[in-house]
mmCIF file of C-alpha atoms and ligand atoms in Angstrom:
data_model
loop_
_atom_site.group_PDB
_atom_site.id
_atom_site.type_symbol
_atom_site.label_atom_id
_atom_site.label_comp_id
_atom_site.label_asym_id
_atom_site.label_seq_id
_atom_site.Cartn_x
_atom_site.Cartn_y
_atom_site.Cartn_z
ATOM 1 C CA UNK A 290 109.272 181.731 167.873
ATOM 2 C CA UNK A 291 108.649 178.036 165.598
ATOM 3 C CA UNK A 292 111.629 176.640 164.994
ATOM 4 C CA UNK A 293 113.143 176.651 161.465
ATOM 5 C CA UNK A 294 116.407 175.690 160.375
ATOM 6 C CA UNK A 295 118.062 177.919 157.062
ATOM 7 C CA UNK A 296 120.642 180.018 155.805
ATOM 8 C CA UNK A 297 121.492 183.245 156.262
ATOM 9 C CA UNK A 298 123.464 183.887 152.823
ATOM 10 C CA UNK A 299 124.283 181.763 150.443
ATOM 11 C CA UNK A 300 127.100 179.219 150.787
ATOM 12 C CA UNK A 301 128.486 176.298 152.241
ATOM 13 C CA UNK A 302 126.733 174.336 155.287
ATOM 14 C CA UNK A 303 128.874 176.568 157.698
ATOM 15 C CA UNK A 304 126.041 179.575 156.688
ATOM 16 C CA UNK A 305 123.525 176.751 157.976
ATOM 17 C CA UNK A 306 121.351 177.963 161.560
ATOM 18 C CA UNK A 307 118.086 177.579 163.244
ATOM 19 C CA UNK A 308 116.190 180.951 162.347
ATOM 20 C CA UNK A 309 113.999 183.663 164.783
ATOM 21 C CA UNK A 310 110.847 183.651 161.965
ATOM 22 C CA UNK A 311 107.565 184.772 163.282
ATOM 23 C CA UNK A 312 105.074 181.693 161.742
ATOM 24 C CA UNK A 313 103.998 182.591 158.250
ATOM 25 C CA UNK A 314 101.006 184.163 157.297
ATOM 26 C CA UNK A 315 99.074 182.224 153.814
ATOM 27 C CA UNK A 316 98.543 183.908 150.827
ATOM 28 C CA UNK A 317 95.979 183.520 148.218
ATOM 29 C CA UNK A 318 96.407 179.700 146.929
ATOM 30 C CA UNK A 319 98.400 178.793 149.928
ATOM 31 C CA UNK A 320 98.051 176.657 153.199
ATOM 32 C CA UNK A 321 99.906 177.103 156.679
ATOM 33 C CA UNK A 322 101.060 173.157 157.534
ATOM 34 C CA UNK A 323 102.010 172.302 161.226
ATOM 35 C CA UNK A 324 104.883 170.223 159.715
ATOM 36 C CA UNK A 325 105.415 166.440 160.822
ATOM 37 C CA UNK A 326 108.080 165.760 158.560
ATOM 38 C CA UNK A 327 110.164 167.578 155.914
ATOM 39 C CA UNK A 328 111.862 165.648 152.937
ATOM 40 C CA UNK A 329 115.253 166.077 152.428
ATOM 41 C CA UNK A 330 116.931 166.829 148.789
ATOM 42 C CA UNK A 331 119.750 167.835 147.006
ATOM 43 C CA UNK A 332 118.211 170.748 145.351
ATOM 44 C CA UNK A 333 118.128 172.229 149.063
ATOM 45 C CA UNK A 334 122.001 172.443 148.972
ATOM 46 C CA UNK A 335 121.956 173.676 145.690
ATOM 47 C CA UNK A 336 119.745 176.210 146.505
ATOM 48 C CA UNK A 337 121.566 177.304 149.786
ATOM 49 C CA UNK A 338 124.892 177.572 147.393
ATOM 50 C CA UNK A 339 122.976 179.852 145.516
ATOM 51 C CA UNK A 340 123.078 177.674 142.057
ATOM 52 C CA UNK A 341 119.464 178.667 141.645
ATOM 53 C CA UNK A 342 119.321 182.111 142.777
ATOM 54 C CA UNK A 343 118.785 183.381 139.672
ATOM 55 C CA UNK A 344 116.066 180.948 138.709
ATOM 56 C CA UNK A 345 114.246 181.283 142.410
ATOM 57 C CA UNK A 346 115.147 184.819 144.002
ATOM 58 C CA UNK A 347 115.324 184.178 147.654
ATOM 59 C CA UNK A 348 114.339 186.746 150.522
ATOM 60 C CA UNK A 349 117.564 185.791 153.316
ATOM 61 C CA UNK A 350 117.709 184.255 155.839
ATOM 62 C CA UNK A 351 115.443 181.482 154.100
ATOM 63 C CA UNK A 352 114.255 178.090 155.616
ATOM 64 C CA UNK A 353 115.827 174.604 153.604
ATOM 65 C CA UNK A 354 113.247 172.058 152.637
ATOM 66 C CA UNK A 355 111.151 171.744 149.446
ATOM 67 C CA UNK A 356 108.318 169.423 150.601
ATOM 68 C CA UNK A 357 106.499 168.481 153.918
ATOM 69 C CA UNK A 358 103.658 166.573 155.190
ATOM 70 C CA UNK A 359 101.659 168.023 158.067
ATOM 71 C CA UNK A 360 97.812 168.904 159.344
ATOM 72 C CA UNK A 361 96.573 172.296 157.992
ATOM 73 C CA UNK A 362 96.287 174.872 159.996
ATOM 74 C CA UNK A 363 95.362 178.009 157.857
ATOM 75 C CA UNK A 364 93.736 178.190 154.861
ATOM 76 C CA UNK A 365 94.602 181.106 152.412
ATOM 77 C CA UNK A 366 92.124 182.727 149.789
ATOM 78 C CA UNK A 367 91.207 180.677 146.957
ATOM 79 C CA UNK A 368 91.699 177.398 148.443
ATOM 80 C CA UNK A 369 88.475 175.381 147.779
ATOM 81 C CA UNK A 370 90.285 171.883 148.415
ATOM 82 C CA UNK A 371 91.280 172.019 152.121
ATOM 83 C CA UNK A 372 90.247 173.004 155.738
ATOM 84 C CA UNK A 373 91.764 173.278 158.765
ATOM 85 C CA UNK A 374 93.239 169.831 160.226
ATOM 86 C CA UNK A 375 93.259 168.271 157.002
ATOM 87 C CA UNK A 376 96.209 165.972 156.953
ATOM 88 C CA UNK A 377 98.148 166.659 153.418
ATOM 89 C CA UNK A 378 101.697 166.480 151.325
ATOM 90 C CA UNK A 379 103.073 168.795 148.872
ATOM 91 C CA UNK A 380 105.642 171.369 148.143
ATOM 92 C CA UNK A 381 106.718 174.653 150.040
ATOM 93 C CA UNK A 382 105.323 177.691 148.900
ATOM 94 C CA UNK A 383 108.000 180.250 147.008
ATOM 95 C CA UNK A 384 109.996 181.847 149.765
ATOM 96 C CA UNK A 385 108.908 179.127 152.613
ATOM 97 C CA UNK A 386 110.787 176.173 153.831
ATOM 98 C CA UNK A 387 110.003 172.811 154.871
ATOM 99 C CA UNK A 388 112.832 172.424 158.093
ATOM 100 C CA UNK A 389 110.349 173.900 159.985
ATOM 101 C CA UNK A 390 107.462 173.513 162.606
ATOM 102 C CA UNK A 391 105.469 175.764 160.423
ATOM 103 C CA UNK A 392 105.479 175.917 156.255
ATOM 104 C CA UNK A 393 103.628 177.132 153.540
ATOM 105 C CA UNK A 394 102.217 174.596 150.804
ATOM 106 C CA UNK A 395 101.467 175.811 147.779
ATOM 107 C CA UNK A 396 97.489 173.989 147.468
ATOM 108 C CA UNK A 397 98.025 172.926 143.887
ATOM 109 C CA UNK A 398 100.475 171.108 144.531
ATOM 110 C CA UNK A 399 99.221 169.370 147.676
ATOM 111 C CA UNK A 400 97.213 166.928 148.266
ATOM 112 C CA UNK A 401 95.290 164.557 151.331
ATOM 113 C CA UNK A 402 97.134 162.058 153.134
ATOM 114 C CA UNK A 403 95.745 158.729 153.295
ATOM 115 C CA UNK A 404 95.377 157.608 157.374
ATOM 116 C CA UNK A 405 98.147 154.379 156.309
ATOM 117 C CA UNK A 406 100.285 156.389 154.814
ATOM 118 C CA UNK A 407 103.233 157.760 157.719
ATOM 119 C CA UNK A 408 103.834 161.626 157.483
ATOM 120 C CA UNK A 409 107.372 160.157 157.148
ATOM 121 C CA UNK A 410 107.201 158.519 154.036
ATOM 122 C CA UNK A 411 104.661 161.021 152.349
ATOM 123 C CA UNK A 412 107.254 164.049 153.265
ATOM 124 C CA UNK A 413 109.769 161.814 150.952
ATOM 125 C CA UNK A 414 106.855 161.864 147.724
ATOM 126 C CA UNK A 415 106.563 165.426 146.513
ATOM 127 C CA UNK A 416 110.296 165.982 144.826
ATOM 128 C CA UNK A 417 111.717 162.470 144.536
ATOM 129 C CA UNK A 418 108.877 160.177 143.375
ATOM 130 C CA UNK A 419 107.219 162.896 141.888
ATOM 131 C CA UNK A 420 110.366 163.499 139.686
ATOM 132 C CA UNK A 421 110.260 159.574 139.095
ATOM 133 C CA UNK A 422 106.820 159.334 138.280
ATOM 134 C CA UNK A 423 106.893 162.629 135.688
ATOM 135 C CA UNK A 424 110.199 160.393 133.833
ATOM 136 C CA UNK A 425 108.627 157.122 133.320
ATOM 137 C CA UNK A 426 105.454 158.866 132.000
ATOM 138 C CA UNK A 427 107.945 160.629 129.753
ATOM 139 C CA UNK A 428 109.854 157.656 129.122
ATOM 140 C CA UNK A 429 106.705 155.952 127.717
ATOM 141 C CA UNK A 430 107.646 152.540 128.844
ATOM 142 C CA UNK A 431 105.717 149.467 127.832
ATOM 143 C CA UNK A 432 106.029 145.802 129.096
ATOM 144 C CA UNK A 433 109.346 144.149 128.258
ATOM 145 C CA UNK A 434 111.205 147.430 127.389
ATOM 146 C CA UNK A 435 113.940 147.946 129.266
ATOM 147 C CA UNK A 436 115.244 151.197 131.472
ATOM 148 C CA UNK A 437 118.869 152.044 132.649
ATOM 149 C CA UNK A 438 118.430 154.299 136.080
ATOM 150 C CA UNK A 439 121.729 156.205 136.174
ATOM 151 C CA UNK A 440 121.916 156.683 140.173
ATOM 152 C CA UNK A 441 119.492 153.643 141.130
ATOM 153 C CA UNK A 442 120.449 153.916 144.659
ATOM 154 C CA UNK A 443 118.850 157.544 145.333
ATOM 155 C CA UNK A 444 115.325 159.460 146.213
ATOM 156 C CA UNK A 445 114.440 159.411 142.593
ATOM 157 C CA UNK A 446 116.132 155.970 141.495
ATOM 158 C CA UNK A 447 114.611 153.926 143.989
ATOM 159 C CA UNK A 448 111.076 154.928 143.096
ATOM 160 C CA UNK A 449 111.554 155.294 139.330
ATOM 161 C CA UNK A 450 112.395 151.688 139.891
ATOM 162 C CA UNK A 451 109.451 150.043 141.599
ATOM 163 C CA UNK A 452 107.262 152.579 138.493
ATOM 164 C CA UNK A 453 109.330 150.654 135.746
ATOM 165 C CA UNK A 454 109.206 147.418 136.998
ATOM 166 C CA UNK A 455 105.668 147.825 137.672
ATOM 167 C CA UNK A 456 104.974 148.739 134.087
ATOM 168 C CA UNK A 457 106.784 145.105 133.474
ATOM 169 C CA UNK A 458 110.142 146.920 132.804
ATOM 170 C CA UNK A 459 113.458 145.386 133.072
ATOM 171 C CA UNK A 460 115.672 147.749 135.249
ATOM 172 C CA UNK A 461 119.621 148.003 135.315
ATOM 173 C CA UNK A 462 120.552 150.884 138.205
ATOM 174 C CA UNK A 463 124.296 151.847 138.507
ATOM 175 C CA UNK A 464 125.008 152.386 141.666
ATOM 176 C CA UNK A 465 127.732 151.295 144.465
ATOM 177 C CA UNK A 466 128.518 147.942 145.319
ATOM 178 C CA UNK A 467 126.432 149.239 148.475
ATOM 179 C CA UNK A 468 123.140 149.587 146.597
ATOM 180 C CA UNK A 469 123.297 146.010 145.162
ATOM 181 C CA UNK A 470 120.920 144.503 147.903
ATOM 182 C CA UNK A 471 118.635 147.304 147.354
ATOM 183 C CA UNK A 472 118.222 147.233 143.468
ATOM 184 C CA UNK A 473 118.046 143.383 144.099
ATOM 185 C CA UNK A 474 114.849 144.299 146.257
ATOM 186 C CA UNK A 475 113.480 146.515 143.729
ATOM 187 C CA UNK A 476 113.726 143.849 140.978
ATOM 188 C CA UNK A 477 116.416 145.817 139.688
ATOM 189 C CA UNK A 478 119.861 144.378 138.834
ATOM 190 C CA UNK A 479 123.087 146.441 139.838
ATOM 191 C CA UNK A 480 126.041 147.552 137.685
ATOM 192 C CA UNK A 481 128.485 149.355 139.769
ATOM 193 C CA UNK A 482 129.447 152.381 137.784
ATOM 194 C CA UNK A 483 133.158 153.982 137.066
ATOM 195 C CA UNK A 484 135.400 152.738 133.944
ATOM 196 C CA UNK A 485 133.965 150.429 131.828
ATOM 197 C CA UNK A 486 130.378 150.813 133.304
ATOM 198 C CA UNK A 487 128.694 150.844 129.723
ATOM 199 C CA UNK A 488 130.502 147.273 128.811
ATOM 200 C CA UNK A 489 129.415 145.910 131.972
ATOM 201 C CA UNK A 490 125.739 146.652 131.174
ATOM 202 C CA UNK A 491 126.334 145.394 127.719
ATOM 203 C CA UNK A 492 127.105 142.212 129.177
ATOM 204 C CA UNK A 493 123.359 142.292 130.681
ATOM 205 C CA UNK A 494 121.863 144.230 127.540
ATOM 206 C CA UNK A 495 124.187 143.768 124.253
ATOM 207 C CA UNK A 496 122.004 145.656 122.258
ATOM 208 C CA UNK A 497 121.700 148.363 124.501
ATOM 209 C CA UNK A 498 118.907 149.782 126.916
ATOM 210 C CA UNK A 499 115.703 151.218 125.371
ATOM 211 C CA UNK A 500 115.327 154.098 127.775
ATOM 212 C CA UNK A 501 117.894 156.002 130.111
ATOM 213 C CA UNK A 502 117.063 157.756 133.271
ATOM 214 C CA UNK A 503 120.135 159.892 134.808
ATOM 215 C CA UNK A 504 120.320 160.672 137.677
ATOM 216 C CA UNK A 505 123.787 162.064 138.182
ATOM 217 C CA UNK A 506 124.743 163.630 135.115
ATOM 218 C CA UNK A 507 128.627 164.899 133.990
ATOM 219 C CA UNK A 508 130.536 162.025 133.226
ATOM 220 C CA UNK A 509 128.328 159.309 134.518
ATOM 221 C CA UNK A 510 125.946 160.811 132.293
ATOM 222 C CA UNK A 511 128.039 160.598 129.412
ATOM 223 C CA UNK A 512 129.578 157.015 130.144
ATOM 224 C CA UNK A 513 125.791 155.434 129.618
ATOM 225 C CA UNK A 514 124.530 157.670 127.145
ATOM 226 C CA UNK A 515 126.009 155.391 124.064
ATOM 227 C CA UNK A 516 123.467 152.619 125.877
ATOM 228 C CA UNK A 517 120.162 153.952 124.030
ATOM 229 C CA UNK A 518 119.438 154.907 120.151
ATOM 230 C CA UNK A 519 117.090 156.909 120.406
ATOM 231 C CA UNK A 520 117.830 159.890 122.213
ATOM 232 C CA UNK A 521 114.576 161.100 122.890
ATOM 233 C CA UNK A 522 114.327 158.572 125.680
ATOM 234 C CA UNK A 523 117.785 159.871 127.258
ATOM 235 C CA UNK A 524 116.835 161.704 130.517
ATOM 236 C CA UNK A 525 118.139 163.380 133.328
ATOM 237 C CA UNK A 526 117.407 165.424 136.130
ATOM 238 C CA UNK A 527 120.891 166.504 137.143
ATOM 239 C CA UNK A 528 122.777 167.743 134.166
ATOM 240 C CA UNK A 529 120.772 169.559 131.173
ATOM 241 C CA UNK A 530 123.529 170.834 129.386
ATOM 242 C CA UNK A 531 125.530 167.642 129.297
ATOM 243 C CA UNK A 532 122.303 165.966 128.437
ATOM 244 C CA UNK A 533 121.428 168.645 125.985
ATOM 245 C CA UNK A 534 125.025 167.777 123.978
ATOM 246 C CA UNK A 535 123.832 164.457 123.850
ATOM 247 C CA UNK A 536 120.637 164.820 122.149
ATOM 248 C CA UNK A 537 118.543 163.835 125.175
ATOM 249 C CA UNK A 538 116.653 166.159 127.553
ATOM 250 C CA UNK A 539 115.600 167.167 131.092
ATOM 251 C CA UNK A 540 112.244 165.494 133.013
ATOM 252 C CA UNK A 541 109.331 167.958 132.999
ATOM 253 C CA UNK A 542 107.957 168.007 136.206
ATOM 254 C CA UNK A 543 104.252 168.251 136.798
ATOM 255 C CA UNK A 544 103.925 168.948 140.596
ATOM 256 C CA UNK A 545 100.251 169.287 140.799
ATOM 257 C CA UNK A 546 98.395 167.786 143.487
ATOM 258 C CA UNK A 547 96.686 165.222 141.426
ATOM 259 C CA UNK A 548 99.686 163.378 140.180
ATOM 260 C CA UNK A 549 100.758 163.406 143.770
ATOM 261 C CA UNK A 550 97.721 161.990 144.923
ATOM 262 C CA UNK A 551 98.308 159.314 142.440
ATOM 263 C CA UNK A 552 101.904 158.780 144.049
ATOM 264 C CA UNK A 553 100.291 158.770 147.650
ATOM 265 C CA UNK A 554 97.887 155.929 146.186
ATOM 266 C CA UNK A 555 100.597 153.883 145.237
ATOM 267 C CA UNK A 556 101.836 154.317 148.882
ATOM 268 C CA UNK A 557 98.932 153.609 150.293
ATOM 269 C CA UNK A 558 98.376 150.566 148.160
ATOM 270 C CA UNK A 559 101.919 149.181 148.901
ATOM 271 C CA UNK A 560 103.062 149.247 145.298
ATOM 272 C CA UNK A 561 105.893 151.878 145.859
ATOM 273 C CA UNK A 562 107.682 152.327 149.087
ATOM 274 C CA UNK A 563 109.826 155.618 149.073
ATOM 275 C CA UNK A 564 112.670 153.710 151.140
ATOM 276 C CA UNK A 565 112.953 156.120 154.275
ATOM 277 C CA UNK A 566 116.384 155.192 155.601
ATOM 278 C CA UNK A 567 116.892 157.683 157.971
ATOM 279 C CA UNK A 568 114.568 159.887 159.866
ATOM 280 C CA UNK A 569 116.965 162.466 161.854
ATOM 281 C CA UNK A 570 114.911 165.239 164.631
ATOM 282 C CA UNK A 571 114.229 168.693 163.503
ATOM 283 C CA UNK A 572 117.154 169.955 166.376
ATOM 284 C CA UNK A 573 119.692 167.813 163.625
ATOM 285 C CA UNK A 574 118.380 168.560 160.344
ATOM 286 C CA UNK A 575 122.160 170.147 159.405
ATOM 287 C CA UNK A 576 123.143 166.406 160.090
ATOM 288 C CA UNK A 577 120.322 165.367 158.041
ATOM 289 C CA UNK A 578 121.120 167.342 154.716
ATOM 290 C CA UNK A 579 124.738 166.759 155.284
ATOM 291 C CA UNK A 580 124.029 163.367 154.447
ATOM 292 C CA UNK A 581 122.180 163.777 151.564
ATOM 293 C CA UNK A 582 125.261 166.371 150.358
ATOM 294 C CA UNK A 583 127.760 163.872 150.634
ATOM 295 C CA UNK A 584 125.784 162.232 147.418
ATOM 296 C CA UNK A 585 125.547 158.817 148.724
ATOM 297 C CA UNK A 586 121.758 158.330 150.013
ATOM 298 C CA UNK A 587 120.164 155.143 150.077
ATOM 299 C CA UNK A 588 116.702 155.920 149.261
ATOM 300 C CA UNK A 589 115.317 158.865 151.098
ATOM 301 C CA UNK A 590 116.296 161.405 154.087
ATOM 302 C CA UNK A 591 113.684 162.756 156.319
ATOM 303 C CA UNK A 592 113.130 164.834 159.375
ATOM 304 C CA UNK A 593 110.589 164.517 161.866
ATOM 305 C CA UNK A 594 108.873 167.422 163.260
ATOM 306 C CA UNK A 595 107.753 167.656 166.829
HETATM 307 N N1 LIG B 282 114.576 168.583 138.191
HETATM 308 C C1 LIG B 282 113.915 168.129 139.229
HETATM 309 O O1 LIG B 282 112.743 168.426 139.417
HETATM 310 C C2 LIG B 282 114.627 167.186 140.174
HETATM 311 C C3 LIG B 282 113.874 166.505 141.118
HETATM 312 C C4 LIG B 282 114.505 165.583 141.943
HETATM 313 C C5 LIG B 282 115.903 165.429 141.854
HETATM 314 N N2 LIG B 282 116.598 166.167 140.968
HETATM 315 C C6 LIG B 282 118.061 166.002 140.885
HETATM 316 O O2 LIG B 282 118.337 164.638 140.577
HETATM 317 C C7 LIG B 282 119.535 164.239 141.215
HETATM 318 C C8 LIG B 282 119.277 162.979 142.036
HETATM 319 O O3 LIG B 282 118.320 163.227 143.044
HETATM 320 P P1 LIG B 282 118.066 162.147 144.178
HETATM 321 O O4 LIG B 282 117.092 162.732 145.118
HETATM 322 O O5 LIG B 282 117.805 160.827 143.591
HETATM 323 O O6 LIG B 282 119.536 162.133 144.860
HETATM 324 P P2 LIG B 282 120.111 161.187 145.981
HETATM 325 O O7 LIG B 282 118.986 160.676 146.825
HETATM 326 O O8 LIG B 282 121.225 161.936 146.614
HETATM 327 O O9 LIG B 282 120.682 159.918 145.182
HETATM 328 C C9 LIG B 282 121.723 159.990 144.274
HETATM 329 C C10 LIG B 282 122.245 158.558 144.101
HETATM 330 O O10 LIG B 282 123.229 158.503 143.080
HETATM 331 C C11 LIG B 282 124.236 157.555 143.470
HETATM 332 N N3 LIG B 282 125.456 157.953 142.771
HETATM 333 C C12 LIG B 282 126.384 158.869 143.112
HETATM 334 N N4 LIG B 282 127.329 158.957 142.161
HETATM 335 C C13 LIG B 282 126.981 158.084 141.178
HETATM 336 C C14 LIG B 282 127.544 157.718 139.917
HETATM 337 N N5 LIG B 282 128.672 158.269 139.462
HETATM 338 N N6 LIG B 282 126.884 156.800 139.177
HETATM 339 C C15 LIG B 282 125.741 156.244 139.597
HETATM 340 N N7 LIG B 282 125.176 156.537 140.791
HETATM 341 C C16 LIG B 282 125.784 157.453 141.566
HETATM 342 C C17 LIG B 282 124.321 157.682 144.962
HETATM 343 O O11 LIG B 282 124.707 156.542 145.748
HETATM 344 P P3 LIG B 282 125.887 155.492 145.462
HETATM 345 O O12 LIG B 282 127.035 156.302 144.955
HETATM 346 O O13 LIG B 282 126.173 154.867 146.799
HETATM 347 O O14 LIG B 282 125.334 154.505 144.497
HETATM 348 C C18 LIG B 282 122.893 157.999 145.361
HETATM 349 O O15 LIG B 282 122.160 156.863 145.763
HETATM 350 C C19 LIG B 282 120.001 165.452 142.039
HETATM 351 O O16 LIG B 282 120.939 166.164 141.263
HETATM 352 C C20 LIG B 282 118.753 166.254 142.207
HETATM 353 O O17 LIG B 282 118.986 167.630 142.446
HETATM 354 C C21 LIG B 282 115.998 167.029 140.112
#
C-alpha cells in the first residue's frame, strides 16, 4: 500500500494515522501525481476538526493536505493539458489528500512546474500565495498606497507581502517580535500586535492604512479594522463573520491553473519566494502540521515525499 497520512474521524491530532489506501484511481478532469512534496495549512486542521464538514463532506478515513507538487502519472478523461511525467502543482482533488505518495489534482487547478522551481517551494504556492495573490488583486493596490497584513509572519502574509511591495506598496505586517527580521526582508516594517497595536501603527501611518489584509481574524481582526475608511478594502481570510460586522469581506479565491502559473512565474523569476522554513519527511508529517496548528509559522511548512 502508498503511504498516506489522515484521520480516521474527525477531531483532535490524537485521530491523526498513516492510512492502508489502495492508490487512487482519476476521474474525469483529474490527474494521479506521484507526490514530491505536500504543502502544509491550517485549513487541514480545520478540516480534520470537522469545521468544514458541512461545507466539504468527507468520505473517512481521509488523507490531510490541500496542495502538492509531483510528476503525473495518470491522466483522467477530459484532461487535454497534461501527460504522463509532466512535472505540475495544484490542489487535491475533492476527497484526496496531499500527505501522500499518491494524490489526485484536480487539472484546472494545476499547472507545469518550471525545471528552477523546487517541488518544495511550488507544493507551498497553491493555498497560501494563491490566497495572497487573489487579495491584492482584490485589494486593487496602486503605487504608493499602503497595505496593513494582519498576520505578516504566515503562508499567506509573507507572499501577500513581496505582491504589495512589488506593486510599489508600503507594507506594515503585525506579527511577533520574532517575525521582525523577516518583514524587514520583505520590505515590510513590523508592529508587534496585542493592546494598543492600532496606535502603534498610527505612529507609522497617522492617517490610517489604505487597505487591510487579515489574516487572523477575532480580535486581532477587530483591533486594526478602525486603520482603513473604506471598508471595501478590509479583508480577511480567517474570520468572515467578524469581518462581515465590520463592513469588510472575505478574499475570493480563484484557484485555476492559470493564476497559479502566474504565481509559479514569479517563482521562477525570483520575484516571490514562498519562505519554506521547514521541510519535515512524509514518516513525520503529524510533526509537520502540528507546527503549523500551534499558529506560529514563519512562512511556509512542507513535506517531502520519497
Ligand atoms: N479562504 C482561503 O482560501 C484561505 C487560504 C489560505 C489561508 N486561509 C486562512 O488564513 C489564515 C492564515 O493562513 P496562513 O497560511 O497564513 O497561516 P500561518 O502560516 O499559520 O500564519 C499565521 C501567522 O499569523 C501570526 N499570528 C498569530 N496570531 C497573530 C495575531 N494575533 N496578530 C498577528 N499575527 C498573528 C503567526 O505568527 P506570529 O504570531 O509569530 O507572528 C503566523 O505567522 C488561516 O486561518 C487560514 O486557514 C484561508
Amino acid at each position: 500500500m502508498p503511504k498516506a497520512y489522515g484521520f480516521t474521524q474527525y477531531g483532535g491530532p490524537e485521530l491523526q494515522e498513516f492510512l492502508d489506501l489502495p492508490k487512487p484511481t482519476p476521474g474525469a478532469g483529474e490527474v494521479l501525481v506521484a507526490v514530491r512534496a505536500a504543502g502544509v495549512n491550517p485549513v487541514d486542521w480545520k478540516i480534520r476538526q470537522g469545521y468544514l464538514a458541512e461545507v466539504m463532506p468527507l468520505e473517512l478515513p481521509a488523507v490531510l493536505g490541500r496542495e502538492v507538487a509531483g510528476a503525473v502519472e495518470e491522466v483522467g478523461q477530459d484532461v487535454d493539458d497534461f501527460s504522463v511525467h509532466d512535472e505540475i502543482l495544484g490542489s487535491v482533488a475533492p476527497g484526496s489528500g496531499g500527505y501522500a505518495e499518491y494524490a489526485l489534482v484536480t487539472a484546472s487547478t494545476a499547472t507545469k512546474k518550471p525545471p528552477q522551481v523546487s517541488f518544495t517551494d511550488a507544493a507551498a504556492l497553491p493555498v497560501a500565495a494563491g490566497t495572497a495573490y487573489d487579495a491584492v488583486q482584490q485589494l486593487g493596490l496602486a503605487e504608493g498606497e499602503s497595505l496593513l497584513i494582519n498576520g505578516i509572519g504566515g503562508g499567506v502574509g509573507v507572499a501577500a507581502a513581496q505582491l504589495a511591495r512589488d506593486l510599489g506598496v508600503f507594507v506594515i505586517g503585525t506579527g511577533s517580535e520574532e517575525k521582525r527580521e523577516l518583514t524587514e526582508s520583505l520590505g515590510g516594517t513590523l508592529v508587534t500586535y496585542g493592546d494598543g497595536v492600532a496606535n502603534r501603527v498610527r505612529e507609522i501611518m497617522p492617517g490610517g492604512v489604505d487597505a487591510v489584509l487579515d489574516v487572523v481574524g477575532g480580535d486581532a481582526l477587530r483591533a486594526v479594522a478602525e486603520l482603513v475608511s473604506n471598508r471595501s478594502r478590509l479583508l480577511t481570510t480567517a474570520d468572515p463573520d467578524t469581518v462581515a460586522e465590520l463592513g469588510g469581506g472575505g478574499v475570493e479565491r480563484d484557484g485555476s491553473g492559470a493564476v497559479l502559473a502566474k504565481i509559479v512565474q514569479l517563482v521562477a523569476d525570483g520575484k516571490l519566494d514562498p519562505h519554506v522554513s521547514d521541510v519535515v519527511p512524509l514518516e513525520r508529517a503529524g510533526e509537520a502540521l502540528a507546527s503549523v496548528e500551534s499558529g506560529h509559522t514563519r512562512g511556509k511548512v512542507v513535506i517531502a515525499v520519497g
